[in-house]
Amino acid sequence: MKIILWATLTANGNYARSTPAHPPKPEALADFAAQVGAIGNFIVGRQTFQEFQSQPRRSAEDAGATFARADIVVVSRSGEVKGPTVVGSAQAAVAHLRERGHAAALLAGGEQLHNAFLAEGLVDELCLNVAPVLEDAGLRLHLPPGGFASLRLLASRDLGGGVLQLRYALAPTPRSGAIA
Ligand SMILES: NC(=O)c1ccc[n+]([C@@H]2O[C@H](COP(=O)([O-])OP(=O)(O)OC[C@H]3O[C@@H](n4cnc5c(N)ncnc54)[C@H](OP(=O)(O)O)[C@@H]3O)[C@@H](O)[C@H]2O)c1
């Protein structure tokens, strides 16, 4: 199953935070809804899921119906969330969607969960939206200490509103000591 990490970055390379004062760009949200519609699922960390639930709908677009049809998998060790499918690990989220017959999974965040998937080598593609904003030191997408991965640019697209989307394939990370 192909796993696509979908995230918005700031122009200074941060993993963009979403707050009521600084919500995500509508163009990025519309792209997320379109990709959920096409793929039919998303995997999300407990914190981001609860933030998502607590936010008012920001647009009249039919994203609510798209999400209602999607398989939503919340990852949480504590299980402190009610409603959709809740699993205890990244691997369990992938196994759940595979059992449900999905050919691809969209990984929606947040920072902790995205980095957990990267650390476990579970990401096949990155779909990164660079938003025209700057932040403070902020959050980061990263590999574990010493990690390095080559990316292959698959596509770039202007989403409008100053948001540029870069899609990359993530080459498998060579194991330490392996001959390239
Ligand atoms: N830039 C973007 O595209 C984007 C997208 C989404 C969110 N965000 C931002 O990211 C921030 C939230 O990120 P976050 O890191 O605080 O929260 P998060 O990753 O959404 O959720 C963290 C929680 O998910 C569970 N979890 C994460 N990794 C796990 C693993 N490997 N195994 C089992 N459970 C796991 C744990 O839940 P329990 O505590 O219940 O065990 C953990 O406390 C917010 O600022 C939000 O606005 C940005």
mmCIF file of C-alpha atoms in Angstrom, residues 17-170:
data_model
loop_
_atom_site.group_PDB
_atom_site.id
_atom_site.type_symbol
_atom_site.label_atom_id
_atom_site.label_comp_id
_atom_site.label_asym_id
_atom_site.label_seq_id
_atom_site.Cartn_x
_atom_site.Cartn_y
_atom_site.Cartn_z
ATOM 1 C CA ARG A 17 0.985 25.070 12.830
ATOM 2 C CA SER A 18 -2.702 25.722 12.530
ATOM 3 C CA THR A 19 -4.262 28.034 15.093
ATOM 4 C CA PRO A 20 -7.575 29.924 15.164
ATOM 5 C CA ALA A 21 -5.620 33.146 14.478
ATOM 6 C CA HIS A 22 -3.570 31.542 11.679
ATOM 7 C CA PRO A 23 -5.682 28.829 10.046
ATOM 8 C CA PRO A 24 -4.451 26.794 7.065
ATOM 9 C CA LYS A 25 -4.788 28.391 3.620
ATOM 10 C CA PRO A 26 -8.127 27.477 2.007
ATOM 11 C CA GLU A 27 -6.273 26.311 -1.125
ATOM 12 C CA ALA A 28 -4.335 23.767 0.943
ATOM 13 C CA LEU A 29 -7.497 22.596 2.718
ATOM 14 C CA ALA A 30 -9.306 22.208 -0.606
ATOM 15 C CA ASP A 31 -6.402 20.087 -1.897
ATOM 16 C CA PHE A 32 -6.554 17.924 1.234
ATOM 17 C CA ALA A 33 -10.303 17.375 0.775
ATOM 18 C CA ALA A 34 -9.761 16.493 -2.907
ATOM 19 C CA GLN A 35 -7.065 13.964 -2.030
ATOM 20 C CA VAL A 36 -9.196 12.412 0.709
ATOM 21 C CA GLY A 37 -11.999 12.109 -1.846
ATOM 22 C CA ALA A 38 -9.680 10.388 -4.345
ATOM 23 C CA ILE A 39 -7.942 8.074 -1.867
ATOM 24 C CA GLY A 40 -10.909 7.419 0.405
ATOM 25 C CA ASN A 41 -9.125 7.574 3.751
ATOM 26 C CA PHE A 42 -6.772 9.432 6.026
ATOM 27 C CA ILE A 43 -4.640 8.613 9.035
ATOM 28 C CA VAL A 44 -4.358 11.263 11.735
ATOM 29 C CA GLY A 45 -2.802 11.709 15.170
ATOM 30 C CA ARG A 46 -5.110 12.072 18.144
ATOM 31 C CA GLN A 47 -4.143 15.712 18.774
ATOM 32 C CA THR A 48 -4.752 16.862 15.197
ATOM 33 C CA PHE A 49 -8.010 14.920 15.037
ATOM 34 C CA GLN A 50 -9.302 16.644 18.166
ATOM 35 C CA GLU A 51 -8.227 20.062 16.821
ATOM 36 C CA PHE A 52 -10.011 19.263 13.566
ATOM 37 C CA GLN A 53 -13.187 18.292 15.469
ATOM 38 C CA SER A 54 -13.160 21.476 17.529
ATOM 39 C CA GLN A 55 -12.791 23.836 14.542
ATOM 40 C CA PRO A 56 -15.781 25.360 12.812
ATOM 41 C CA ARG A 57 -16.232 24.552 9.119
ATOM 42 C CA ARG A 58 -14.268 27.198 7.225
ATOM 43 C CA SER A 59 -15.842 26.914 3.822
ATOM 44 C CA ALA A 60 -19.091 26.002 2.219
ATOM 45 C CA GLU A 61 -17.403 23.381 0.063
ATOM 46 C CA ASP A 62 -18.665 19.871 0.583
ATOM 47 C CA ALA A 63 -15.586 18.707 2.499
ATOM 48 C CA GLY A 64 -17.818 17.502 5.347
ATOM 49 C CA ALA A 65 -19.488 14.966 3.064
ATOM 50 C CA THR A 66 -16.094 13.899 1.667
ATOM 51 C CA PHE A 67 -14.789 13.260 5.171
ATOM 52 C CA ALA A 68 -18.001 11.465 6.172
ATOM 53 C CA ARG A 69 -17.419 8.959 3.353
ATOM 54 C CA ALA A 70 -13.712 8.460 4.157
ATOM 55 C CA ASP A 71 -12.153 5.784 6.345
ATOM 56 C CA ILE A 72 -10.611 7.880 9.124
ATOM 57 C CA VAL A 73 -8.033 6.183 11.332
ATOM 58 C CA VAL A 74 -6.948 7.984 14.498
ATOM 59 C CA VAL A 75 -3.627 6.912 16.029
ATOM 60 C CA SER A 76 -3.522 7.105 19.815
ATOM 61 C CA ARG A 77 -1.841 5.112 22.549
ATOM 62 C CA SER A 78 -4.090 6.607 25.219
ATOM 63 C CA GLY A 79 -7.310 5.922 23.295
ATOM 64 C CA GLU A 80 -8.603 9.299 24.535
ATOM 65 C CA VAL A 81 -10.798 9.857 21.524
ATOM 66 C CA LYS A 82 -14.267 8.739 20.563
ATOM 67 C CA GLY A 83 -15.891 8.167 17.213
ATOM 68 C CA PRO A 84 -13.881 6.738 14.335
ATOM 69 C CA THR A 85 -11.462 3.832 14.256
ATOM 70 C CA VAL A 86 -8.706 4.258 16.837
ATOM 71 C CA VAL A 87 -5.492 2.206 16.621
ATOM 72 C CA GLY A 88 -2.417 2.175 18.853
ATOM 73 C CA SER A 89 0.447 2.495 16.346
ATOM 74 C CA ALA A 90 1.495 3.598 12.870
ATOM 75 C CA GLN A 91 1.813 -0.036 11.760
ATOM 76 C CA ALA A 92 -1.689 -0.815 13.028
ATOM 77 C CA ALA A 93 -3.127 2.110 11.045
ATOM 78 C CA VAL A 94 -1.535 0.782 7.855
ATOM 79 C CA ALA A 95 -2.697 -2.773 8.586
ATOM 80 C CA HIS A 96 -6.254 -1.560 9.201
ATOM 81 C CA LEU A 97 -6.491 0.273 5.866
ATOM 82 C CA ARG A 98 -4.847 -2.608 4.008
ATOM 83 C CA GLU A 99 -7.443 -4.999 5.463
ATOM 84 C CA ARG A 100 -10.151 -2.598 4.301
ATOM 85 C CA GLY A 101 -8.807 -2.966 0.760
ATOM 86 C CA HIS A 102 -7.220 0.481 0.289
ATOM 87 C CA ALA A 103 -4.401 0.729 -2.251
ATOM 88 C CA ALA A 104 -3.123 4.023 -0.795
ATOM 89 C CA ALA A 105 -3.282 5.912 2.497
ATOM 90 C CA LEU A 106 -3.125 9.645 3.110
ATOM 91 C CA LEU A 107 -1.193 10.631 6.216
ATOM 92 C CA ALA A 108 -2.641 13.897 7.527
ATOM 93 C CA GLY A 109 -0.416 14.647 10.535
ATOM 94 C CA GLY A 110 0.326 16.078 13.020
ATOM 95 C CA GLU A 111 4.009 16.536 13.619
ATOM 96 C CA GLN A 112 4.456 13.619 16.024
ATOM 97 C CA LEU A 113 2.639 11.141 13.825
ATOM 98 C CA HIS A 114 4.293 12.288 10.588
ATOM 99 C CA ASN A 115 7.724 11.940 12.177
ATOM 100 C CA ALA A 116 6.797 8.517 13.595
ATOM 101 C CA PHE A 117 5.876 7.291 10.096
ATOM 102 C CA LEU A 118 9.128 8.727 8.698
ATOM 103 C CA ALA A 119 11.152 7.093 11.484
ATOM 104 C CA GLU A 120 9.528 3.732 10.771
ATOM 105 C CA GLY A 121 10.244 3.993 7.031
ATOM 106 C CA LEU A 122 6.535 3.843 6.221
ATOM 107 C CA VAL A 123 6.335 6.832 3.848
ATOM 108 C CA ASP A 124 6.450 6.310 0.063
ATOM 109 C CA GLU A 125 5.600 9.829 -1.093
ATOM 110 C CA LEU A 126 5.601 13.322 0.354
ATOM 111 C CA CYS A 127 3.043 15.858 -0.791
ATOM 112 C CA LEU A 128 4.277 19.168 0.605
ATOM 113 C CA ASN A 129 2.410 22.445 0.278
ATOM 114 C CA VAL A 130 4.613 25.471 0.786
ATOM 115 C CA ALA A 131 2.428 28.265 2.157
ATOM 116 C CA PRO A 132 3.395 31.943 1.863
ATOM 117 C CA VAL A 133 3.925 32.485 5.589
ATOM 118 C CA LEU A 134 6.856 32.696 8.003
ATOM 119 C CA GLU A 135 6.829 31.379 11.553
ATOM 120 C CA ASP A 136 9.062 31.399 14.608
ATOM 121 C CA ALA A 137 11.308 28.378 15.340
ATOM 122 C CA GLY A 138 8.207 26.195 15.158
ATOM 123 C CA LEU A 139 7.748 22.521 14.360
ATOM 124 C CA ARG A 140 9.738 20.310 11.967
ATOM 125 C CA LEU A 141 9.380 17.280 9.756
ATOM 126 C CA HIS A 142 12.500 15.217 10.346
ATOM 127 C CA LEU A 143 14.132 11.824 10.269
ATOM 128 C CA PRO A 144 15.657 10.353 13.440
ATOM 129 C CA PRO A 145 19.149 11.688 14.363
ATOM 130 C CA GLY A 146 21.652 10.872 11.605
ATOM 131 C CA GLY A 147 18.867 10.023 9.165
ATOM 132 C CA PHE A 148 19.114 10.987 5.520
ATOM 133 C CA ALA A 149 16.900 10.223 2.534
ATOM 134 C CA SER A 150 17.016 11.218 -1.123
ATOM 135 C CA LEU A 151 13.845 12.519 -2.702
ATOM 136 C CA ARG A 152 12.800 12.405 -6.339
ATOM 137 C CA LEU A 153 10.594 15.273 -7.493
ATOM 138 C CA LEU A 154 7.474 13.805 -9.109
ATOM 139 C CA ALA A 155 5.420 16.949 -9.726
ATOM 140 C CA SER A 156 4.991 20.575 -8.770
ATOM 141 C CA ARG A 157 1.767 22.517 -8.885
ATOM 142 C CA ASP A 158 0.471 25.978 -8.080
ATOM 143 C CA LEU A 159 -2.579 25.532 -5.822
ATOM 144 C CA GLY A 160 -3.408 29.243 -5.922
ATOM 145 C CA GLY A 161 -3.275 31.742 -3.090
ATOM 146 C CA GLY A 162 0.526 31.579 -3.196
ATOM 147 C CA VAL A 163 0.603 27.891 -2.151
ATOM 148 C CA LEU A 164 2.993 25.685 -4.137
ATOM 149 C CA GLN A 165 2.694 21.920 -3.978
ATOM 150 C CA LEU A 166 5.753 19.686 -4.356
ATOM 151 C CA ARG A 167 5.285 15.939 -4.649
ATOM 152 C CA TYR A 168 8.295 13.712 -3.962
ATOM 153 C CA ALA A 169 8.999 9.992 -4.006
ATOM 154 C CA LEU A 170 10.997 8.901 -0.995
#
